[in-house]
PDB file of C-alpha atoms in Angstrom:
ATOM      1  CA  MET K   1     -30.004  -4.223   7.385  1.00  0.00           C
ATOM      2  CA  LEU K   2     -29.804  -1.118   9.629  1.00  0.00           C
ATOM      3  CA  PHE K   3     -28.099  -3.174  12.421  1.00  0.00           C
ATOM      4  CA  ALA K   4     -25.634  -4.624   9.990  1.00  0.00           C
ATOM      5  CA  LEU K   5     -24.953  -1.143   8.878  1.00  0.00           C
ATOM      6  CA  LEU K   6     -24.480  -0.297  12.580  1.00  0.00           C
ATOM      7  CA  ILE K   7     -21.859  -2.767  13.207  1.00  0.00           C
ATOM      8  CA  ILE K   8     -19.981  -1.775   9.738  1.00  0.00           C
ATOM      9  CA  ILE K   9     -19.721   1.980  11.214  1.00  0.00           C
ATOM     10  CA  ILE K  10     -19.021   1.106  14.773  1.00  0.00           C
ATOM     11  CA  LEU K  11     -16.162  -1.636  13.886  1.00  0.00           C
ATOM     12  CA  PRO K  12     -13.342   0.948  12.874  1.00  0.00           C
ATOM     13  CA  PHE K  13     -14.178   2.833  16.109  1.00  0.00           C
ATOM     14  CA  ALA K  14     -14.121  -0.063  18.173  1.00  0.00           C
ATOM     15  CA  ILE K  15     -10.707  -1.054  16.592  1.00  0.00           C
ATOM     16  CA  GLY K  16      -9.395   2.345  17.200  1.00  0.00           C
ATOM     17  CA  ALA K  17     -10.358   2.670  20.832  1.00  0.00           C
ATOM     18  CA  SER K  18      -9.140  -0.991  21.830  1.00  0.00           C
ATOM     19  CA  LEU K  19      -5.893  -0.068  20.454  1.00  0.00           C
ATOM     20  CA  LEU K  20      -5.918   3.349  22.146  1.00  0.00           C
ATOM     21  CA  TYR K  21      -6.896   1.814  25.452  1.00  0.00           C
ATOM     22  CA  LYS K  22      -3.757  -0.948  25.173  1.00  0.00           C
ATOM     23  CA  SER K  23      -1.426   1.569  24.357  1.00  0.00           C
ATOM     24  CA  TRP K  24      -2.587   4.157  26.539  1.00  0.00           C
ATOM     25  CA  PRO K  25       0.113   3.625  29.206  1.00  0.00           C
ATOM     26  CA  ILE K  26       2.985   4.616  26.874  1.00  0.00           C
ATOM     27  CA  VAL K  27       0.549   7.295  25.547  1.00  0.00           C
ATOM     28  CA  SER K  28      -0.070   9.127  28.626  1.00  0.00           C
ATOM     29  CA  ALA K  29       3.535   8.769  29.919  1.00  0.00           C
ATOM     30  CA  PRO K  30       6.020  11.924  29.498  1.00  0.00           C
ATOM     31  CA  GLY K  31       7.961  11.726  25.997  1.00  0.00           C
ATOM     32  CA  LEU K  32       5.395  10.759  24.070  1.00  0.00           C
ATOM     33  CA  PHE K  33       6.601  13.080  21.002  1.00  0.00           C
ATOM     34  CA  GLY K  34      10.059  13.350  21.750  1.00  0.00           C
ATOM     35  CA  ASP K  35      10.969   9.712  22.764  1.00  0.00           C
ATOM     36  CA  VAL K  36       8.372   7.814  21.510  1.00  0.00           C
ATOM     37  CA  LEU K  37       6.562   9.061  17.905  1.00  0.00           C
ATOM     38  CA  PHE K  38       9.950  10.911  16.692  1.00  0.00           C
ATOM     39  CA  GLY K  39      12.422   9.030  18.909  1.00  0.00           C
ATOM     40  CA  SER K  40      14.992   6.785  16.664  1.00  0.00           C
ATOM     41  CA  ASP K  41      16.012   4.304  19.664  1.00  0.00           C
ATOM     42  CA  TRP K  42      14.360   0.918  19.928  1.00  0.00           C
ATOM     43  CA  MET K  43      15.649  -0.713  23.272  1.00  0.00           C
ATOM     44  CA  PRO K  44      12.870  -2.551  24.950  1.00  0.00           C
ATOM     45  CA  MET K  45      15.075  -3.607  27.367  1.00  0.00           C
ATOM     46  CA  GLN K  46      16.372  -0.337  28.384  1.00  0.00           C
ATOM     47  CA  GLY K  47      12.738   1.162  28.107  1.00  0.00           C
ATOM     48  CA  LYS K  48      13.333   3.020  24.949  1.00  0.00           C
ATOM     49  CA  PHE K  49      10.346   2.431  22.110  1.00  0.00           C
ATOM     50  CA  GLY K  50      11.379   5.124  19.479  1.00  0.00           C
ATOM     51  CA  LEU K  51       8.938   4.308  16.571  1.00  0.00           C
ATOM     52  CA  TRP K  52       9.837   6.867  14.218  1.00  0.00           C
ATOM     53  CA  PRO K  53      12.328   4.309  12.158  1.00  0.00           C
ATOM     54  CA  PHE K  54       9.352   2.068  11.691  1.00  0.00           C
ATOM     55  CA  ILE K  55       7.235   4.744  10.733  1.00  0.00           C
ATOM     56  CA  VAL K  56       9.368   6.252   8.040  1.00  0.00           C
ATOM     57  CA  ASN K  57      10.293   2.693   6.476  1.00  0.00           C
ATOM     58  CA  SER K  58       6.379   2.032   6.064  1.00  0.00           C
ATOM     59  CA  ILE K  59       5.871   5.317   4.397  1.00  0.00           C
ATOM     60  CA  ILE K  60       9.097   4.743   2.152  1.00  0.00           C
ATOM     61  CA  ILE K  61       8.194   1.061   1.271  1.00  0.00           C
ATOM     62  CA  THR K  62       4.698   2.327   0.322  1.00  0.00           C
ATOM     63  CA  LEU K  63       5.345   4.866  -1.988  1.00  0.00           C
ATOM     64  CA  THR K  64       8.020   2.648  -3.616  1.00  0.00           C
ATOM     65  CA  GLY K  65       5.046   0.440  -4.164  1.00  0.00           C
ATOM     66  CA  LEU K  66       2.660   2.869  -5.457  1.00  0.00           C
ATOM     67  CA  VAL K  67       5.379   4.329  -7.822  1.00  0.00           C
ATOM     68  CA  LEU K  68       6.343   0.826  -9.415  1.00  0.00           C
ATOM     69  CA  MET K  69       2.262   0.166  -9.337  1.00  0.00           C
ATOM     70  CA  ILE K  70       0.327   2.857 -10.901  1.00  0.00           C
ATOM     71  CA  PRO K  71       1.908   2.982 -14.394  1.00  0.00           C
ATOM     72  CA  VAL K  72       1.899  -1.195 -14.626  1.00  0.00           C
ATOM     73  CA  CYS K  73      -1.773  -1.027 -13.576  1.00  0.00           C
ATOM     74  CA  LEU K  74      -3.053   1.996 -15.623  1.00  0.00           C
ATOM     75  CA  ALA K  75      -1.199   0.685 -18.712  1.00  0.00           C
ATOM     76  CA  ALA K  76      -2.554  -2.834 -18.300  1.00  0.00           C
ATOM     77  CA  ALA K  77      -6.048  -1.958 -17.631  1.00  0.00           C
ATOM     78  CA  ILE K  78      -5.897   0.145 -20.813  1.00  0.00           C
ATOM     79  CA  TYR K  79      -4.517  -2.441 -23.138  1.00  0.00           C
ATOM     80  CA  ILE K  80      -6.877  -5.209 -21.826  1.00  0.00           C
ATOM     81  CA  THR K  81      -9.916  -3.015 -22.040  1.00  0.00           C
ATOM     82  CA  GLN K  82      -9.467  -1.403 -25.288  1.00  0.00           C
ATOM     83  CA  PHE K  83      -6.908  -2.928 -27.443  1.00  0.00           C
ATOM     84  CA  ALA K  84      -6.503  -6.327 -26.457  1.00  0.00           C
ATOM     85  CA  PRO K  85      -8.202  -9.408 -28.785  1.00  0.00           C
ATOM     86  CA  LEU K  86     -10.942 -11.398 -27.010  1.00  0.00           C
ATOM     87  CA  TRP K  87      -9.229 -14.567 -26.323  1.00  0.00           C
ATOM     88  CA  VAL K  88      -6.024 -12.376 -24.867  1.00  0.00           C
ATOM     89  CA  LYS K  89      -8.365 -10.719 -22.583  1.00  0.00           C
ATOM     90  CA  ARG K  90      -9.956 -13.662 -21.205  1.00  0.00           C
ATOM     91  CA  MET K  91      -6.608 -15.362 -20.779  1.00  0.00           C
ATOM     92  CA  LEU K  92      -5.407 -12.304 -18.700  1.00  0.00           C
ATOM     93  CA  ARG K  93      -8.402 -12.140 -16.579  1.00  0.00           C
ATOM     94  CA  THR K  94      -7.572 -15.388 -15.719  1.00  0.00           C
ATOM     95  CA  VAL K  95      -4.123 -14.747 -14.760  1.00  0.00           C
ATOM     96  CA  ILE K  96      -5.247 -11.655 -12.675  1.00  0.00           C
ATOM     97  CA  ASP K  97      -7.504 -13.579 -10.695  1.00  0.00           C
ATOM     98  CA  ILE K  98      -4.882 -16.426 -10.013  1.00  0.00           C
ATOM     99  CA  LEU K  99      -2.082 -13.621  -9.075  1.00  0.00           C
ATOM    100  CA  ALA K 100      -4.881 -12.202  -6.538  1.00  0.00           C
ATOM    101  CA  GLY K 101      -5.543 -15.610  -4.897  1.00  0.00           C
ATOM    102  CA  ILE K 102      -1.966 -16.142  -4.159  1.00  0.00           C
ATOM    103  CA  PRO K 103      -1.070 -16.023  -0.494  1.00  0.00           C
ATOM    104  CA  SER K 104       1.406 -13.168   0.255  1.00  0.00           C
ATOM    105  CA  VAL K 105       4.200 -15.396   1.755  1.00  0.00           C
ATOM    106  CA  ILE K 106       4.191 -16.883  -1.906  1.00  0.00           C
ATOM    107  CA  PHE K 107       5.047 -13.429  -3.061  1.00  0.00           C
ATOM    108  CA  GLY K 108       7.741 -13.146  -0.018  1.00  0.00           C
ATOM    109  CA  LEU K 109       9.519 -16.415  -1.312  1.00  0.00           C
ATOM    110  CA  TRP K 110       9.483 -15.364  -4.962  1.00  0.00           C
ATOM    111  CA  GLY K 111      10.978 -11.830  -3.585  1.00  0.00           C
ATOM    112  CA  ILE K 112      13.709 -13.723  -1.621  1.00  0.00           C
ATOM    113  CA  ILE K 113      14.594 -16.234  -4.602  1.00  0.00           C
ATOM    114  CA  THR K 114      14.223 -13.524  -7.252  1.00  0.00           C
ATOM    115  CA  ILE K 115      14.282  -9.837  -6.714  1.00  0.00           C
ATOM    116  CA  VAL K 116      16.694  -9.869  -3.466  1.00  0.00           C
ATOM    117  CA  PRO K 117      19.779 -11.318  -5.611  1.00  0.00           C
ATOM    118  CA  LEU K 118      18.821  -8.826  -8.396  1.00  0.00           C
ATOM    119  CA  ILE K 119      18.750  -5.811  -6.052  1.00  0.00           C
ATOM    120  CA  SER K 120      21.767  -7.196  -4.368  1.00  0.00           C
ATOM    121  CA  GLU K 121      23.702  -6.920  -7.774  1.00  0.00           C
ATOM    122  CA  TRP K 122      22.307  -3.594  -8.507  1.00  0.00           C
ATOM    123  CA  ALA K 123      23.309  -2.382  -5.421  1.00  0.00           C
ATOM    124  CA  THR K 124      26.767  -3.881  -5.534  1.00  0.00           C
ATOM    125  CA  GLY K 125      27.277  -2.237  -9.157  1.00  0.00           C
ATOM    126  CA  ALA K 126      26.272   1.155  -7.869  1.00  0.00           C
ATOM    127  CA  GLY K 127      28.810   1.133  -5.129  1.00  0.00           C
ATOM    128  CA  ALA K 128      26.721   0.116  -2.126  1.00  0.00           C
ATOM    129  CA  GLU K 129      28.106  -1.644   0.947  1.00  0.00           C
ATOM    130  CA  ASN K 130      27.139  -4.716   2.321  1.00  0.00           C
ATOM    131  CA  ALA K 131      24.617  -4.762  -0.501  1.00  0.00           C
ATOM    132  CA  THR K 132      22.564  -8.118   0.674  1.00  0.00           C
ATOM    133  CA  GLY K 133      19.627  -7.196  -1.520  1.00  0.00           C
ATOM    134  CA  TYR K 134      17.177  -7.219   1.753  1.00  0.00           C
ATOM    135  CA  SER K 135      15.952  -3.710   1.582  1.00  0.00           C
ATOM    136  CA  VAL K 136      13.191  -0.975   1.387  1.00  0.00           C
ATOM    137  CA  PHE K 137      13.348  -1.338  -2.535  1.00  0.00           C
ATOM    138  CA  ALA K 138      12.637  -5.078  -2.532  1.00  0.00           C
ATOM    139  CA  ALA K 139       9.991  -4.888  -0.164  1.00  0.00           C
ATOM    140  CA  GLY K 140       8.489  -2.060  -2.125  1.00  0.00           C
ATOM    141  CA  VAL K 141       9.099  -4.110  -5.435  1.00  0.00           C
ATOM    142  CA  VAL K 142       7.107  -7.272  -3.675  1.00  0.00           C
ATOM    143  CA  ILE K 143       4.295  -4.805  -2.380  1.00  0.00           C
ATOM    144  CA  ALA K 144       3.823  -3.435  -5.607  1.00  0.00           C
ATOM    145  CA  VAL K 145       3.417  -7.147  -7.442  1.00  0.00           C
ATOM    146  CA  ALA K 146       1.330  -8.445  -4.573  1.00  0.00           C
ATOM    147  CA  THR K 147      -0.993  -5.234  -5.057  1.00  0.00           C
ATOM    148  CA  ILE K 148      -1.176  -5.044  -8.474  1.00  0.00           C
ATOM    149  CA  PRO K 149      -3.950  -7.905  -8.914  1.00  0.00           C
ATOM    150  CA  PHE K 150      -6.209  -6.112  -6.419  1.00  0.00           C
ATOM    151  CA  VAL K 151      -5.832  -2.558  -8.088  1.00  0.00           C
ATOM    152  CA  LEU K 152      -6.110  -4.007 -11.639  1.00  0.00           C
ATOM    153  CA  ASN K 153      -9.405  -5.769 -11.298  1.00  0.00           C
ATOM    154  CA  MET K 154     -10.756  -2.456  -9.999  1.00  0.00           C
ATOM    155  CA  LEU K 155      -9.584  -0.485 -12.925  1.00  0.00           C
ATOM    156  CA  ILE K 156     -10.802  -3.250 -15.467  1.00  0.00           C
ATOM    157  CA  GLU K 157     -14.161  -2.806 -14.213  1.00  0.00           C
ATOM    158  CA  LEU K 158     -14.067   1.027 -14.248  1.00  0.00           C
ATOM    159  CA  PHE K 159     -13.065   0.823 -17.978  1.00  0.00           C
ATOM    160  CA  GLU K 160     -15.399  -1.617 -18.786  1.00  0.00           C
ATOM    161  CA  ALA K 161     -18.328   0.153 -17.373  1.00  0.00           C
ATOM    162  CA  VAL K 162     -17.579   3.150 -19.757  1.00  0.00           C
ATOM    163  CA  SER K 163     -20.209   3.429 -22.392  1.00  0.00           C
ATOM    164  CA  MET K 164     -19.006   2.797 -25.784  1.00  0.00           C
ATOM    165  CA  GLU K 165     -20.855   5.757 -26.976  1.00  0.00           C
ATOM    166  CA  LEU K 166     -17.861   7.882 -25.348  1.00  0.00           C
ATOM    167  CA  MET K 167     -15.536   6.102 -27.615  1.00  0.00           C
ATOM    168  CA  GLU K 168     -17.793   6.461 -30.757  1.00  0.00           C
ATOM    169  CA  ILE K 169     -18.107  10.331 -30.134  1.00  0.00           C
ATOM    170  CA  GLY K 170     -14.804  10.588 -30.059  1.00  0.00           C
ATOM    171  CA  LEU K 171     -13.792   8.753 -33.103  1.00  0.00           C
ATOM    172  CA  SER K 172     -16.674  10.528 -34.963  1.00  0.00           C
ATOM    173  CA  MET K 173     -14.928  13.852 -34.384  1.00  0.00           C
ATOM    174  CA  GLY K 174     -11.671  13.004 -35.976  1.00  0.00           C
ATOM    175  CA  ALA K 175      -9.847  11.748 -32.832  1.00  0.00           C
ATOM    176  CA  SER K 176      -7.589   8.897 -32.674  1.00  0.00           C
ATOM    177  CA  LYS K 177      -8.486   6.033 -30.581  1.00  0.00           C
ATOM    178  CA  TRP K 178      -5.524   7.008 -28.092  1.00  0.00           C
ATOM    179  CA  GLN K 179      -6.652  10.556 -28.186  1.00  0.00           C
ATOM    180  CA  THR K 180     -10.304   9.382 -27.193  1.00  0.00           C
ATOM    181  CA  ILE K 181      -8.723   7.013 -24.302  1.00  0.00           C
ATOM    182  CA  ARG K 182      -6.767   9.916 -22.744  1.00  0.00           C
ATOM    183  CA  ASP K 183      -9.165  12.787 -23.298  1.00  0.00           C
ATOM    184  CA  ILE K 184     -12.564  11.283 -22.639  1.00  0.00           C
ATOM    185  CA  ILE K 185     -12.385   8.088 -21.090  1.00  0.00           C
ATOM    186  CA  ILE K 186      -9.849   8.525 -18.499  1.00  0.00           C
ATOM    187  CA  LYS K 187     -11.128  12.008 -17.487  1.00  0.00           C
ATOM    188  CA  LYS K 188     -14.623  10.467 -17.242  1.00  0.00           C
ATOM    189  CA  ILE K 189     -13.399   7.735 -14.560  1.00  0.00           C
ATOM    190  CA  LYS K 190     -10.790   9.436 -13.087  1.00  0.00           C
ATOM    191  CA  HIS K 191     -12.615   9.375  -9.611  1.00  0.00           C
ATOM    192  CA  GLY K 192     -12.603   5.846  -9.642  1.00  0.00           C
ATOM    193  CA  ILE K 193      -8.945   5.582 -10.744  1.00  0.00           C
ATOM    194  CA  ILE K 194      -7.893   7.643  -7.608  1.00  0.00           C
ATOM    195  CA  ALA K 195     -10.089   5.785  -5.587  1.00  0.00           C
ATOM    196  CA  SER K 196      -8.949   2.328  -6.691  1.00  0.00           C
ATOM    197  CA  PHE K 197      -5.024   3.385  -6.017  1.00  0.00           C
ATOM    198  CA  THR K 198      -6.193   4.840  -2.724  1.00  0.00           C
ATOM    199  CA  LEU K 199      -7.411   1.558  -1.885  1.00  0.00           C
ATOM    200  CA  GLY K 200      -4.188  -0.161  -3.307  1.00  0.00           C
ATOM    201  CA  VAL K 201      -1.993   1.997  -1.041  1.00  0.00           C
ATOM    202  CA  SER K 202      -4.109   1.115   1.971  1.00  0.00           C
ATOM    203  CA  LYS K 203      -3.474  -2.561   1.387  1.00  0.00           C
ATOM    204  CA  ALA K 204      -0.218  -2.122   0.659  1.00  0.00           C
ATOM    205  CA  PHE K 205       0.417  -0.378   4.048  1.00  0.00           C
ATOM    206  CA  GLY K 206      -0.842  -3.006   6.033  1.00  0.00           C
ATOM    207  CA  GLU K 207       1.145  -5.842   4.198  1.00  0.00           C
ATOM    208  CA  THR K 208       3.345  -7.659   6.384  1.00  0.00           C
ATOM    209  CA  ILE K 209       4.491 -11.484   5.731  1.00  0.00           C
ATOM    210  CA  ALA K 210       5.869 -10.903   2.271  1.00  0.00           C
ATOM    211  CA  VAL K 211       7.550  -7.643   3.407  1.00  0.00           C
ATOM    212  CA  LEU K 212       8.830  -9.183   6.564  1.00  0.00           C
ATOM    213  CA  MET K 213      10.708 -11.679   4.400  1.00  0.00           C
ATOM    214  CA  VAL K 214      12.732  -9.311   2.130  1.00  0.00           C
ATOM    215  CA  VAL K 215      12.900  -6.042   3.755  1.00  0.00           C
ATOM    216  CA  GLY K 216      15.907  -7.128   6.332  1.00  0.00           C
ATOM    217  CA  ASN K 217      14.438  -5.922   9.466  1.00  0.00           C
ATOM    218  CA  ILE K 218      16.968  -3.415  10.893  1.00  0.00           C
ATOM    219  CA  VAL K 219      15.952  -0.642  12.927  1.00  0.00           C
ATOM    220  CA  GLN K 220      17.435   2.191  11.112  1.00  0.00           C
ATOM    221  CA  ILE K 221      16.186   5.044   8.429  1.00  0.00           C
ATOM    222  CA  PRO K 222      17.228   4.003   5.335  1.00  0.00           C
ATOM    223  CA  LYS K 223      19.790   6.529   3.465  1.00  0.00           C
ATOM    224  CA  SER K 224      19.256   4.713   0.309  1.00  0.00           C
ATOM    225  CA  VAL K 225      16.337   2.135  -1.248  1.00  0.00           C
ATOM    226  CA  PHE K 226      19.239  -0.216  -1.241  1.00  0.00           C
ATOM    227  CA  ASP K 227      19.347  -0.305   2.721  1.00  0.00           C
ATOM    228  CA  ALA K 228      17.331  -2.479   4.862  1.00  0.00           C
ATOM    229  CA  GLY K 229      14.459  -1.265   6.719  1.00  0.00           C
ATOM    230  CA  TYR K 230      11.817  -2.335   9.387  1.00  0.00           C
ATOM    231  CA  PRO K 231       8.109  -1.111   8.966  1.00  0.00           C
ATOM    232  CA  LEU K 232       5.378  -1.269  11.441  1.00  0.00           C
ATOM    233  CA  PRO K 233       3.520  -4.245  10.311  1.00  0.00           C
ATOM    234  CA  ALA K 234       6.980  -6.308  10.395  1.00  0.00           C
ATOM    235  CA  LEU K 235       7.485  -4.639  13.763  1.00  0.00           C
ATOM    236  CA  LEU K 236       4.193  -6.176  15.215  1.00  0.00           C
ATOM    237  CA  ALA K 237       4.337  -9.670  13.495  1.00  0.00           C
ATOM    238  CA  ASN K 238       8.002 -10.350  14.569  1.00  0.00           C
ATOM    239  CA  ASN K 239       7.588  -9.034  18.244  1.00  0.00           C
ATOM    240  CA  TYR K 240       3.846  -9.370  19.464  1.00  0.00           C
ATOM    241  CA  GLY K 241       3.741 -12.244  22.070  1.00  0.00           C
ATOM    242  CA  GLU K 242       7.164 -12.148  22.841  1.00  0.00           C
ATOM    243  CA  MET K 243       8.980 -10.292  26.109  1.00  0.00           C
ATOM    244  CA  MET K 244       5.806  -9.381  27.357  1.00  0.00           C
ATOM    245  CA  SER K 245       7.008  -9.099  30.865  1.00  0.00           C
ATOM    246  CA  ILE K 246       8.862  -5.768  29.843  1.00  0.00           C
ATOM    247  CA  PRO K 247       7.269  -2.711  31.037  1.00  0.00           C
ATOM    248  CA  LYS K 248       5.397  -0.892  28.294  1.00  0.00           C
ATOM    249  CA  TYR K 249       6.399  -3.061  25.769  1.00  0.00           C
ATOM    250  CA  ASP K 250       2.825  -4.366  24.904  1.00  0.00           C
ATOM    251  CA  SER K 251       1.890  -0.815  24.775  1.00  0.00           C
ATOM    252  CA  ALA K 252       4.348   0.197  22.573  1.00  0.00           C
ATOM    253  CA  LEU K 253       3.195  -2.403  20.188  1.00  0.00           C
ATOM    254  CA  MET K 254      -0.286  -1.563  20.219  1.00  0.00           C
ATOM    255  CA  LEU K 255       0.628   2.366  19.558  1.00  0.00           C
ATOM    256  CA  SER K 256       2.473   1.038  16.544  1.00  0.00           C
ATOM    257  CA  ALA K 257      -0.647  -0.523  15.325  1.00  0.00           C
ATOM    258  CA  LEU K 258      -2.748   2.498  16.129  1.00  0.00           C
ATOM    259  CA  ILE K 259      -0.207   4.802  13.954  1.00  0.00           C
ATOM    260  CA  LEU K 260      -0.770   2.299  11.131  1.00  0.00           C
ATOM    261  CA  LEU K 261      -4.391   2.626  11.425  1.00  0.00           C
ATOM    262  CA  ILE K 262      -4.100   6.379  12.067  1.00  0.00           C
ATOM    263  CA  ILE K 263      -1.972   6.701   8.666  1.00  0.00           C
ATOM    264  CA  VAL K 264      -4.325   4.565   6.350  1.00  0.00           C
ATOM    265  CA  ILE K 265      -7.210   6.609   7.634  1.00  0.00           C
ATOM    266  CA  LEU K 266      -5.577   9.964   6.929  1.00  0.00           C
ATOM    267  CA  PHE K 267      -4.384   8.668   3.643  1.00  0.00           C
ATOM    268  CA  ASN K 268      -7.724   7.833   2.551  1.00  0.00           C
ATOM    269  CA  TYR K 269      -9.306  10.783   3.859  1.00  0.00           C
ATOM    270  CA  PHE K 270      -6.805  13.111   1.741  1.00  0.00           C
ATOM    271  CA  ALA K 271      -7.854  10.877  -0.989  1.00  0.00           C
ATOM    272  CA  HIS K 272     -11.465  11.503  -0.912  1.00  0.00           C
ATOM    273  CA  LYS K 273     -10.771  15.196  -0.306  1.00  0.00           C
ATOM    274  CA  VAL K 274      -8.919  14.898  -3.764  1.00  0.00           C
ATOM    275  CA  ILE K 275     -11.723  13.030  -5.349  1.00  0.00           C
ATOM    276  CA  GLY K 276     -14.273  15.349  -4.187  1.00  0.00           C
ATOM    277  CA  HIS K 277     -12.362  18.510  -5.581  1.00  0.00           C
ATOM    278  CA  TYR K 278     -12.065  16.690  -9.030  1.00  0.00           C
ATOM    279  CA  HIS K 279     -15.783  15.977  -9.085  1.00  0.00           C
ATOM    280  CA  LEU K 280     -16.888  19.412  -7.910  1.00  0.00           C
ATOM    281  CA  LYS K 281     -14.330  20.858 -11.135  1.00  0.00           C
ATOM    282  CA  SER K 282     -15.937  18.439 -13.222  1.00  0.00           C
ATOM    283  CA  SER K 283     -19.727  19.097 -12.415  1.00  0.00           C
TER     284      SER K 283
END
């Protein structure tokens, strides 16, 4: 068991070290910050590997998905665990499990068929030029839908783990059912709620195929959510294995993977800090 635990502990460091080793030629070269990390020019044939547009697009798409996902997941979890009849609860749990097992490429196809045309109509109505619908907003919607089953399952387990005595105490003190849920139950499990959404965001950051199919794959910093983008996972999926004869091209792609890993680690770190802060306040 200790050996298995050691493998789990070493694995993230091994992944990070291997990515750093492969990206070292571009990391150790001059102009890492000005030309690579904060550079906007992606022209591998000319030796320009600006990753800033990819980083910005990844953050915007993930935050868009998070804004769409949080209210849906929280409201659905409350309804399923606190208000829904038993037969509805069983049916919804089955539907959620089915959604969780759908491959991401299916979500991508659904996005192309449904979401992209809708966004194209909205963008055209809003006065956007060349509104194809392939945009960071479409990618955010697809990410939210693909992540909802994952997060919703965790939230349902959290709400179901709360003792019914808390509900009975709140009702006995004259509070309504909704007041008891809002002021007692949610506060009791808010650490778990934050952790659930943190894991959902980490999953959203790494979503590749579904995002790649609807985001447009244009290297630019989007001026609006209706503009096309190009996140880090799509960059890796589209380009790794091609044109490896170009100097530092492989290193630039490995650096993009390392940046993606660092972003997820930092986000989880700050989320755990927030959880610890609320835990200390509640204790």
